[in-house]
mmCIF file of C-alpha atoms in Angstrom:
data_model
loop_
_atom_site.group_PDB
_atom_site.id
_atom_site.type_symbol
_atom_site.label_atom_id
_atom_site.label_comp_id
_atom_site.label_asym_id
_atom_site.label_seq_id
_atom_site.Cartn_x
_atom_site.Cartn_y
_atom_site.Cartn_z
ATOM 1 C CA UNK M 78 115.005 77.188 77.444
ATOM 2 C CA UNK M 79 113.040 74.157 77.830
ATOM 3 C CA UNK M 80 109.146 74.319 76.128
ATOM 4 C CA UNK M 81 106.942 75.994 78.256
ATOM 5 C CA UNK M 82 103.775 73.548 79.017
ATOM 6 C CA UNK M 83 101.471 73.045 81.898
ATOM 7 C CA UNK M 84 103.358 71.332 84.414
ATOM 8 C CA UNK M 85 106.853 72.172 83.279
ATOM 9 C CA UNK M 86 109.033 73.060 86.738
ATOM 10 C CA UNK M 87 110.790 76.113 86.432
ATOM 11 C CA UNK M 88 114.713 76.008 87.268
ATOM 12 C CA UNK M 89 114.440 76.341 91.251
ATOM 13 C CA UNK M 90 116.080 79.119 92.827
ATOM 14 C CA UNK M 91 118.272 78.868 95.897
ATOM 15 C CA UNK M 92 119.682 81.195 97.953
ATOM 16 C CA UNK M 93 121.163 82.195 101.464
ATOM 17 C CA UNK M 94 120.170 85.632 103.440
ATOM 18 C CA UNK M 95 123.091 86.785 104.769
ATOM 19 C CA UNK M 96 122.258 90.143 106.966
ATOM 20 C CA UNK M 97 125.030 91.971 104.827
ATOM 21 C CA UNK M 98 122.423 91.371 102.045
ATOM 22 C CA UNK M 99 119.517 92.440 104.367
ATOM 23 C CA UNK M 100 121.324 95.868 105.319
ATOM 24 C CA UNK M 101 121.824 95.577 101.317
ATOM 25 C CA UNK M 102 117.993 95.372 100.904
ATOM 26 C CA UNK M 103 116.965 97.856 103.441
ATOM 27 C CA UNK M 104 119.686 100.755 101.924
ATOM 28 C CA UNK M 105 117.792 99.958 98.536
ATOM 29 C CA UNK M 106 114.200 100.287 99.456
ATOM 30 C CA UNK M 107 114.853 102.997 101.843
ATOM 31 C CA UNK M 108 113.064 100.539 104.560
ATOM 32 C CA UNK M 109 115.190 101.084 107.686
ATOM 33 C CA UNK M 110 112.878 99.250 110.123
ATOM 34 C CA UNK M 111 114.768 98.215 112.993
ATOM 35 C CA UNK M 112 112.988 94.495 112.660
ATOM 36 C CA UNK M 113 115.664 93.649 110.112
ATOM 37 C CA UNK M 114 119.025 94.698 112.097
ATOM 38 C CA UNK M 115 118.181 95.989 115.514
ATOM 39 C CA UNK M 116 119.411 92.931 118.311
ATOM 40 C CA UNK M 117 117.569 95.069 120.961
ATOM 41 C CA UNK M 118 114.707 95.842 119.389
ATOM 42 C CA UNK M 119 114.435 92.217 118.302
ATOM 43 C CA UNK M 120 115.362 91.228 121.967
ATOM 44 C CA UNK M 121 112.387 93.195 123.210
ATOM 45 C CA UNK M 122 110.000 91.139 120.885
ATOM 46 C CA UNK M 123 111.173 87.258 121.030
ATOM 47 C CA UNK M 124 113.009 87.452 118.338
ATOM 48 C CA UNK M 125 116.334 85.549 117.971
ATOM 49 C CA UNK M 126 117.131 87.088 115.211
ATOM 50 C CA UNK M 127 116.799 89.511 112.264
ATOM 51 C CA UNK M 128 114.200 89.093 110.170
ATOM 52 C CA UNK M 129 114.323 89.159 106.167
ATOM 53 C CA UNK M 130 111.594 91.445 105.133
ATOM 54 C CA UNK M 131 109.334 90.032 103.130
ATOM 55 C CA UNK M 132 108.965 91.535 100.076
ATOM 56 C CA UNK M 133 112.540 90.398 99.110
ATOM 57 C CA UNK M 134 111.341 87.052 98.801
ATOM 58 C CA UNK M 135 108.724 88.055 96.304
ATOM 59 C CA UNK M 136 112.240 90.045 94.282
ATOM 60 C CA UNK M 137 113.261 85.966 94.253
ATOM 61 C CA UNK M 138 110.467 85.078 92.505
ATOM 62 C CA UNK M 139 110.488 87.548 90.623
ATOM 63 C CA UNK M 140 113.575 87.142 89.234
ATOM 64 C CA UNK M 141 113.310 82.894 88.843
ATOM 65 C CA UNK M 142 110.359 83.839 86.277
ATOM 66 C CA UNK M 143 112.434 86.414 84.624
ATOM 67 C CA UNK M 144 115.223 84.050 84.204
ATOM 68 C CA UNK M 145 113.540 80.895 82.629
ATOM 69 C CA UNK M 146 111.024 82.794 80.736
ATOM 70 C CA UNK M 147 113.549 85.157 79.060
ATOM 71 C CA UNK M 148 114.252 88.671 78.570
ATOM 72 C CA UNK M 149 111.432 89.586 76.586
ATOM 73 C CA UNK M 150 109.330 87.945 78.757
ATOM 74 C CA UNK M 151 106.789 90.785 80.794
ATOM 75 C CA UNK M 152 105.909 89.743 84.548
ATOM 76 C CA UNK M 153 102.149 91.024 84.604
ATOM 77 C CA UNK M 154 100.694 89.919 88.171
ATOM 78 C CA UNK M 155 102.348 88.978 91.375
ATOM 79 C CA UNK M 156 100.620 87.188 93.994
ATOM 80 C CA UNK M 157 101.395 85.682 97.625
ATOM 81 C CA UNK M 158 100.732 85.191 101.052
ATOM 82 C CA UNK M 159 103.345 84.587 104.172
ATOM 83 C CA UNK M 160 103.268 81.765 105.920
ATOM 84 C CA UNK M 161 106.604 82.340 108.594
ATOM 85 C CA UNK M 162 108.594 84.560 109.068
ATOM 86 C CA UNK M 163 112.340 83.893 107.801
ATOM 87 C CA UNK M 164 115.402 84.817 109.438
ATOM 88 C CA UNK M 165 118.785 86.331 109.070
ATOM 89 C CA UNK M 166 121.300 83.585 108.172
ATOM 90 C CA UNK M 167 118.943 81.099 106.686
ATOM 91 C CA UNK M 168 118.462 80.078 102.998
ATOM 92 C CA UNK M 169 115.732 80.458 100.651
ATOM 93 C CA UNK M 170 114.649 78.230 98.189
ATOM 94 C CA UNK M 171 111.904 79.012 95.418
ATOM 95 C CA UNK M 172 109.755 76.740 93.279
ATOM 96 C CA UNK M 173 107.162 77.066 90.310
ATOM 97 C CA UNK M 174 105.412 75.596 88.063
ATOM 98 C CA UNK M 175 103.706 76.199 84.924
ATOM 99 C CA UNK M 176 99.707 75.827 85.375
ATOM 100 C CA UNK M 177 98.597 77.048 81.714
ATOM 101 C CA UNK M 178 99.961 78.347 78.997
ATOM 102 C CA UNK M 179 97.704 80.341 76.764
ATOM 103 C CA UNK M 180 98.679 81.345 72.804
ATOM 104 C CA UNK M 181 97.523 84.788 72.548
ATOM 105 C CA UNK M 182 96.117 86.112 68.915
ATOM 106 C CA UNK M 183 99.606 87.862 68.129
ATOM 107 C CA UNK M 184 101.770 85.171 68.404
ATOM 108 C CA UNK M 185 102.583 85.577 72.220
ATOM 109 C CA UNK M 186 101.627 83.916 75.228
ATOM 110 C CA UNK M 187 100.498 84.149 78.649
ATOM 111 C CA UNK M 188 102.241 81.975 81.346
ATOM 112 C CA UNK M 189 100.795 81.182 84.432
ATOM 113 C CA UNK M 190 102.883 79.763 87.413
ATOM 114 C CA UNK M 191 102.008 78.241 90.859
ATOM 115 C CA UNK M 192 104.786 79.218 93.032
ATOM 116 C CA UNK M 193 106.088 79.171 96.487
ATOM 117 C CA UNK M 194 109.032 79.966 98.868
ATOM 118 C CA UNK M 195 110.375 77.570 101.395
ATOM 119 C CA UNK M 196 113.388 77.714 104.116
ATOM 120 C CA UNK M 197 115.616 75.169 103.805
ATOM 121 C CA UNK M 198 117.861 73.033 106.403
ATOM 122 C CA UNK M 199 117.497 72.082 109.707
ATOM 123 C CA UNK M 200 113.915 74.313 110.239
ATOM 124 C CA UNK M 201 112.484 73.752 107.182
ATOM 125 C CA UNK M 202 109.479 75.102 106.675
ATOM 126 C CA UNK M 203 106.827 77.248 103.926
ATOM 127 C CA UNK M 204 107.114 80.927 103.872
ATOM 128 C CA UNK M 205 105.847 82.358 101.139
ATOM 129 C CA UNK M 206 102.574 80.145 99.752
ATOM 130 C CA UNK M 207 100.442 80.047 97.301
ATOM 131 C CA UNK M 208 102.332 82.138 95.452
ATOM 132 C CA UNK M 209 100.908 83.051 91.596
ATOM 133 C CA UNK M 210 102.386 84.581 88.695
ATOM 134 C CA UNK M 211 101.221 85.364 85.546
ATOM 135 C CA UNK M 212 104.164 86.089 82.736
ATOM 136 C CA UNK M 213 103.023 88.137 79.309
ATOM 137 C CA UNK M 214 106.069 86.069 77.213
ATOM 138 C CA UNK M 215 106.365 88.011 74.112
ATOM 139 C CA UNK X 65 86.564 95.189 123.139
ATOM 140 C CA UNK X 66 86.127 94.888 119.303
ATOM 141 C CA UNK X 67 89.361 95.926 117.511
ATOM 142 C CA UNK X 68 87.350 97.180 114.686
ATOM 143 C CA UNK X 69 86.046 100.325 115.950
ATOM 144 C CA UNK X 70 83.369 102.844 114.546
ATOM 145 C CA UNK X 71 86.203 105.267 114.137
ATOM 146 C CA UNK X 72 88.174 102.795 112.421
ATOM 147 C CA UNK X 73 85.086 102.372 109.950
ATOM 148 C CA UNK X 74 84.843 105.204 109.407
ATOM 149 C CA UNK X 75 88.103 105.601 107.756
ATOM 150 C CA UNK X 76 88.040 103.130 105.040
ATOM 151 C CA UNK X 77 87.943 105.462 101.858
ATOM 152 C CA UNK X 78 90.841 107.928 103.414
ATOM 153 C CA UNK X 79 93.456 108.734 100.181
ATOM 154 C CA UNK X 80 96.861 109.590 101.002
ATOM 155 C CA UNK X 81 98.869 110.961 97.799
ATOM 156 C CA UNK X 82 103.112 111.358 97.714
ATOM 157 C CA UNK X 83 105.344 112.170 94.676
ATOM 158 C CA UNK X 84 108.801 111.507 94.536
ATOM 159 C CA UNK X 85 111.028 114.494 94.987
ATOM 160 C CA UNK X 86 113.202 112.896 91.679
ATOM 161 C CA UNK X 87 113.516 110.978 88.897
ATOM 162 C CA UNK X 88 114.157 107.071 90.117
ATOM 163 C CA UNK X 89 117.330 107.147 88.752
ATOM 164 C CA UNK X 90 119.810 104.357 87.306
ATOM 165 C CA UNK X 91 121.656 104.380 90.462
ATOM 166 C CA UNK X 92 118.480 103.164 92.503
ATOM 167 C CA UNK X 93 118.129 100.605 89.924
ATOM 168 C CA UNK X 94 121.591 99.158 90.375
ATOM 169 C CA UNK X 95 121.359 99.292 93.674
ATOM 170 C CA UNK X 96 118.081 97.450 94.165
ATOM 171 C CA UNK X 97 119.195 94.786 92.150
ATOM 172 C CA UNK X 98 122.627 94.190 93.611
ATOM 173 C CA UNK X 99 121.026 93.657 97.091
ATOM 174 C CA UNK X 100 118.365 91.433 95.862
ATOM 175 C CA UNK X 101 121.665 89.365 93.827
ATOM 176 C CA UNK X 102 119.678 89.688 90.793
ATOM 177 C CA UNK X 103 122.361 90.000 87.689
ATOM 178 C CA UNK X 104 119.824 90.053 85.182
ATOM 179 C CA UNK X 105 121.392 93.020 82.158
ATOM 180 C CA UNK X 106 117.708 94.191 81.866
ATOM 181 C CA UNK X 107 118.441 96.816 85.225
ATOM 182 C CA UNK X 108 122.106 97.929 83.963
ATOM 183 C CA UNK X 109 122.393 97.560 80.510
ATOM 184 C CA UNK X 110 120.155 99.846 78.070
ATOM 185 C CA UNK X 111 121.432 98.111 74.888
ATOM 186 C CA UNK X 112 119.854 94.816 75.875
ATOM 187 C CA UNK X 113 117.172 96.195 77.585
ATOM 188 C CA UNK X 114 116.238 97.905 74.345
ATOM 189 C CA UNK X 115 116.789 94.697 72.230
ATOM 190 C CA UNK X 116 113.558 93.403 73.987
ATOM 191 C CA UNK X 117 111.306 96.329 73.203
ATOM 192 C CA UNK X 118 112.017 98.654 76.140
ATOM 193 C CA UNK X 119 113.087 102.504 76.268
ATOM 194 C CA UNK X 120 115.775 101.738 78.752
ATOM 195 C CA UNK X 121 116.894 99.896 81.503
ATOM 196 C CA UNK X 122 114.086 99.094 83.679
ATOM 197 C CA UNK X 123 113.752 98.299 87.432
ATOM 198 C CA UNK X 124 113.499 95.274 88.394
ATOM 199 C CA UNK X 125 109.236 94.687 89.185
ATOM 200 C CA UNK X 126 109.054 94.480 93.153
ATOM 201 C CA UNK X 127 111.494 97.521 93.031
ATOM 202 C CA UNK X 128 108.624 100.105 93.798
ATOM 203 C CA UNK X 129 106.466 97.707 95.007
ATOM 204 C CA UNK X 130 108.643 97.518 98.389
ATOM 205 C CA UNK X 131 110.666 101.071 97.899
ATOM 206 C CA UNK X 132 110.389 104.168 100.358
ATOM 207 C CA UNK X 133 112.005 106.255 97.791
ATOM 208 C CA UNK X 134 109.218 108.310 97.052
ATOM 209 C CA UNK X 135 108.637 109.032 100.548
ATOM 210 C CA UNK X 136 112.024 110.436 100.755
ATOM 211 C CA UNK X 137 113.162 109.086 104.348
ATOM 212 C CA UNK X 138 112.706 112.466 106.414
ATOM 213 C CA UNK X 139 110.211 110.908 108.205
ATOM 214 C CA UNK X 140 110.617 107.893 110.421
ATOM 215 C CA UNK X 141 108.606 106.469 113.348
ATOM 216 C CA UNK X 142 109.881 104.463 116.543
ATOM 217 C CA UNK X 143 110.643 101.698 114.634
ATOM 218 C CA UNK X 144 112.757 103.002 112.090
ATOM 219 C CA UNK X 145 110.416 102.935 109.184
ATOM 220 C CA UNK X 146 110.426 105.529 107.184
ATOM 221 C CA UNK X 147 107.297 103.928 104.857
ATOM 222 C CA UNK X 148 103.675 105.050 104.213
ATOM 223 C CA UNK X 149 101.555 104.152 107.459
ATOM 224 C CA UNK X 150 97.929 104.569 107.986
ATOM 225 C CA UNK X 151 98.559 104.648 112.352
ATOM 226 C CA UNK X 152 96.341 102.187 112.826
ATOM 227 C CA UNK X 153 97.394 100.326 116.127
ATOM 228 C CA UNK X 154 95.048 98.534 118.169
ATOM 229 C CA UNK X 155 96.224 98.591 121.482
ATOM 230 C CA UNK X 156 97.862 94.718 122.721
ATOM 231 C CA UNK X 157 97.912 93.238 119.010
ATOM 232 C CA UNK X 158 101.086 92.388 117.127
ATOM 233 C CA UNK X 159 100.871 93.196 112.985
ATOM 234 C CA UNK X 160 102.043 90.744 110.559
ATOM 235 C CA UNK X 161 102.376 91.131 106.865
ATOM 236 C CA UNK X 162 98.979 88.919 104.966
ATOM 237 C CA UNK X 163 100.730 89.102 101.875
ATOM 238 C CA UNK X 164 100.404 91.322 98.276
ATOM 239 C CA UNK X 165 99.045 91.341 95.005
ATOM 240 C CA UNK X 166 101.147 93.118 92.327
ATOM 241 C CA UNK X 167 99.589 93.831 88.648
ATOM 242 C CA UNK X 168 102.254 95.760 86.449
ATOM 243 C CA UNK X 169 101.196 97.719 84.077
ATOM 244 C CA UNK X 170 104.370 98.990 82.705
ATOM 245 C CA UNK X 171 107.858 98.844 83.758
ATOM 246 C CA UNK X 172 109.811 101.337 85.539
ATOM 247 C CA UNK X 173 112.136 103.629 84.147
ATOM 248 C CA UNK X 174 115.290 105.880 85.522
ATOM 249 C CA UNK X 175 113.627 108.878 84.145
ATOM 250 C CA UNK X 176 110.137 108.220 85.798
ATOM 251 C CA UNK X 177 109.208 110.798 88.789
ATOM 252 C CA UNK X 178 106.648 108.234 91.013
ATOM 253 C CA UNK X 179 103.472 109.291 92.530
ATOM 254 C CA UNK X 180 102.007 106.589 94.929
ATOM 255 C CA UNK X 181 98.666 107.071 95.405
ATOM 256 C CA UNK X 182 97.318 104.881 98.628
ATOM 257 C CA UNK X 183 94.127 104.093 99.176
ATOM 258 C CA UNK X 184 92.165 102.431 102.365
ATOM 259 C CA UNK X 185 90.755 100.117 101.104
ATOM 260 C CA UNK X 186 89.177 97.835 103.955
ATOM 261 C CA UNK X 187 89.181 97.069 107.298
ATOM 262 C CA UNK X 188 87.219 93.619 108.779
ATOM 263 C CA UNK X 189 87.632 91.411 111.734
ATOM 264 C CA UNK X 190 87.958 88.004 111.898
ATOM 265 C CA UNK X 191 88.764 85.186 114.218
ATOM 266 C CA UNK X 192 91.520 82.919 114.114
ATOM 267 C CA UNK X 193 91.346 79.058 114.060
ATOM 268 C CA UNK X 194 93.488 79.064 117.139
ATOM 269 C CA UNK X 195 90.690 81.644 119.012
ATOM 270 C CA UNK X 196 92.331 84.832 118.483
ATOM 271 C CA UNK X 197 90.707 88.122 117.316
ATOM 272 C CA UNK X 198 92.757 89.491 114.372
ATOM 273 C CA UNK X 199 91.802 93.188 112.718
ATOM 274 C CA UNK X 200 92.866 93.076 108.635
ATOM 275 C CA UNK X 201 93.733 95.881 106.780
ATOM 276 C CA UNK X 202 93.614 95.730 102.869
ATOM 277 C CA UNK X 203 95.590 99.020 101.199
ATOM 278 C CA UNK X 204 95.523 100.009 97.408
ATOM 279 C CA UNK X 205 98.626 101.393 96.853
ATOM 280 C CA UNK X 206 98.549 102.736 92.756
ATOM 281 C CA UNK X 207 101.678 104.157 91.130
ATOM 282 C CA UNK X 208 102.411 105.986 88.070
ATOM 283 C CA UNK X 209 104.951 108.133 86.242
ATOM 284 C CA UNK X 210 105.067 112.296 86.117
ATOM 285 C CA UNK X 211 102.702 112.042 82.934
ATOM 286 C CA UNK X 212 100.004 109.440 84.314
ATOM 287 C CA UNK X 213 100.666 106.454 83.245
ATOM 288 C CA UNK X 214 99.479 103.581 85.549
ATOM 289 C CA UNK X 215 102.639 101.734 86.371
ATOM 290 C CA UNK X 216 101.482 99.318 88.782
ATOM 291 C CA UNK X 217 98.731 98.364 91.538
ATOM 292 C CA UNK X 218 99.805 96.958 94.724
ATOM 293 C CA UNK X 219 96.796 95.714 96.944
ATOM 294 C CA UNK X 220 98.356 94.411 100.339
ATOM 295 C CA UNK X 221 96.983 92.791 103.571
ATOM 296 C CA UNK X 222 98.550 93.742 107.181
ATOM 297 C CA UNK X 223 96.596 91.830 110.045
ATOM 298 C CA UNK X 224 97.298 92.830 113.713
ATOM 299 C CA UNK X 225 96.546 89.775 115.891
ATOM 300 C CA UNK X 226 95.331 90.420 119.592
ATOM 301 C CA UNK X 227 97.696 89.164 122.249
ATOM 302 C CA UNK X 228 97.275 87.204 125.264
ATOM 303 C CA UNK X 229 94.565 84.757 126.084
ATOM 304 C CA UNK X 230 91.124 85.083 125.007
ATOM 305 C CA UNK X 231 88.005 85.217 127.466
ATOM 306 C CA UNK X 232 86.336 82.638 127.658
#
């Protein structure tokens, strides 16, 4: 793991949304909204396709802060705002970076990140922004 | 019209309480983090989850943030979702997700029986830059295991935007 400073990028994480893994996600969080499979219901609304739900994307982040801050490290606050929606078939790519890094009386620290989530390839464009984390590394 | 009604004002306060019918359970675990493609040992593997301090495995932290579990998925409206919903639909509006704010407390563990605890929090009004009327709904939703303990907060936004074009 690389020192953790203000301004140190995290390892980016990449990844395509197939809609095998959206049936995946909606089996898991017991979210069967028809938004996320449906072709007519989507159809009826303008959509051309599925669309990921949301909250995955904040899993992604989730799990890039997880991953470069180690496993003792304790994911305190999550927060973001959507931008666009993303669709089935596209892929995902997150970014953050370290704003502060505070040395806590014990020995620990507390991490905070600047982070967002942004589709990549031919319709590129922000979904998930500003996106802030703040990581209890112990 | 206004979308944000007396009646609707009137609501903001309203408490809706569910508790999970069981424990989460190791197999929810797995199974949220295999969809999200998140191999991380901490959700399977109690050995190293217990090398960093913790009981047990945990879940991973968005798990209950975005899970119906608790709900139990007997209920589901028109559109499939079988979530918590407060039925607020102004007529001619579409609703998009604002976003969420997450504060963990604690992680979750298989053996921890969930009660969600949702709040209504706000309701306001508010016009878009492009001229649209938009009505924005802020929910508390608080969670915590069969003894108490505050797991985590989840405060999240859901705006329904009016349709159509706007009088001049």
């Amino acid at each position: 793991m690389t020192a953790i400073e203000a301004g140190t990028e995290l390892p980016p994480l990449q990844r395509a949304v197939t809609l095998t893994d959206m049936v995946a996600y909606a089996g898991a969080t017991w979210d069967w909204h028809r938004l996320h499979y449906d072709p007519g219901y989507l159809a009826e609304r303008g959509l051309s396709a599925p669309v990921v739900d949301g909250q995955m994307l904040a899993a992604l982040l989730a799990e890039q802060a997880q991953d470069a801050l180690g496993p003792s490290a304790f994911l305190r606050r999550l927060q973001f705002r959507f931008r666009n929606l993303v669709f089935a078939g596209e892929t995902v790519r997150c970014t953050a970076r370290v704003t502060a890094c505070e040395g806590l009386a014990d020995g620990t620290a507390l991490v905070t990140l600047a982070a967002s989530v942004g589709v990549v390839g031919a319709d590129a464009r922000v979904a998930v922004a500003p996106a802030h984390l703040e990581v209890h590394v112990r | 019209m206004p979308l944000l009604t007396d009646d609707l004002r009137a609501r903001v306060g309203e408490i809706r309480a569910y508790t999970a019918a069981e424990p989460l359970s190791r197999a929810s675990i797995r199974y949220y983090a295999a969809a999200v493609g998140d191999a991380n040992p901490l959700y399977t593997d109690r050995d190293r989850a217990r090398a960093v301090g913790w009981a047990d495995v945990i879940a991973p932290p968005t798990l209950l943030c975005d899970s119906n579990q608790y709900l139990g998925g007997t209920e589901r409206d028109a559109d499939g979702f079988a979530g918590h919903s407060w039925g607020i639909e102004p007529p001619n509006c579409r609703m998009v997700r604002g976003g969420n704010d997450y504060v963990f407390h604690r992680p979750a563990y298989p053996d921890d029986v969930v009660t969600v605890t949702w709040r209504l929090a706000d309701i306001s009004e508010r016009t878009s830059g492009a001229g649209q009327e938009m009505l924005i709904v802020t929910s508390e939703a608080t969670f915590t295991d069969q003894h108490g303990t505050l797991l985590l907060v989840n405060t999240e936004t859901i705006i329904h935007i009016a349709l159509g074009e706007v009088d001049a």
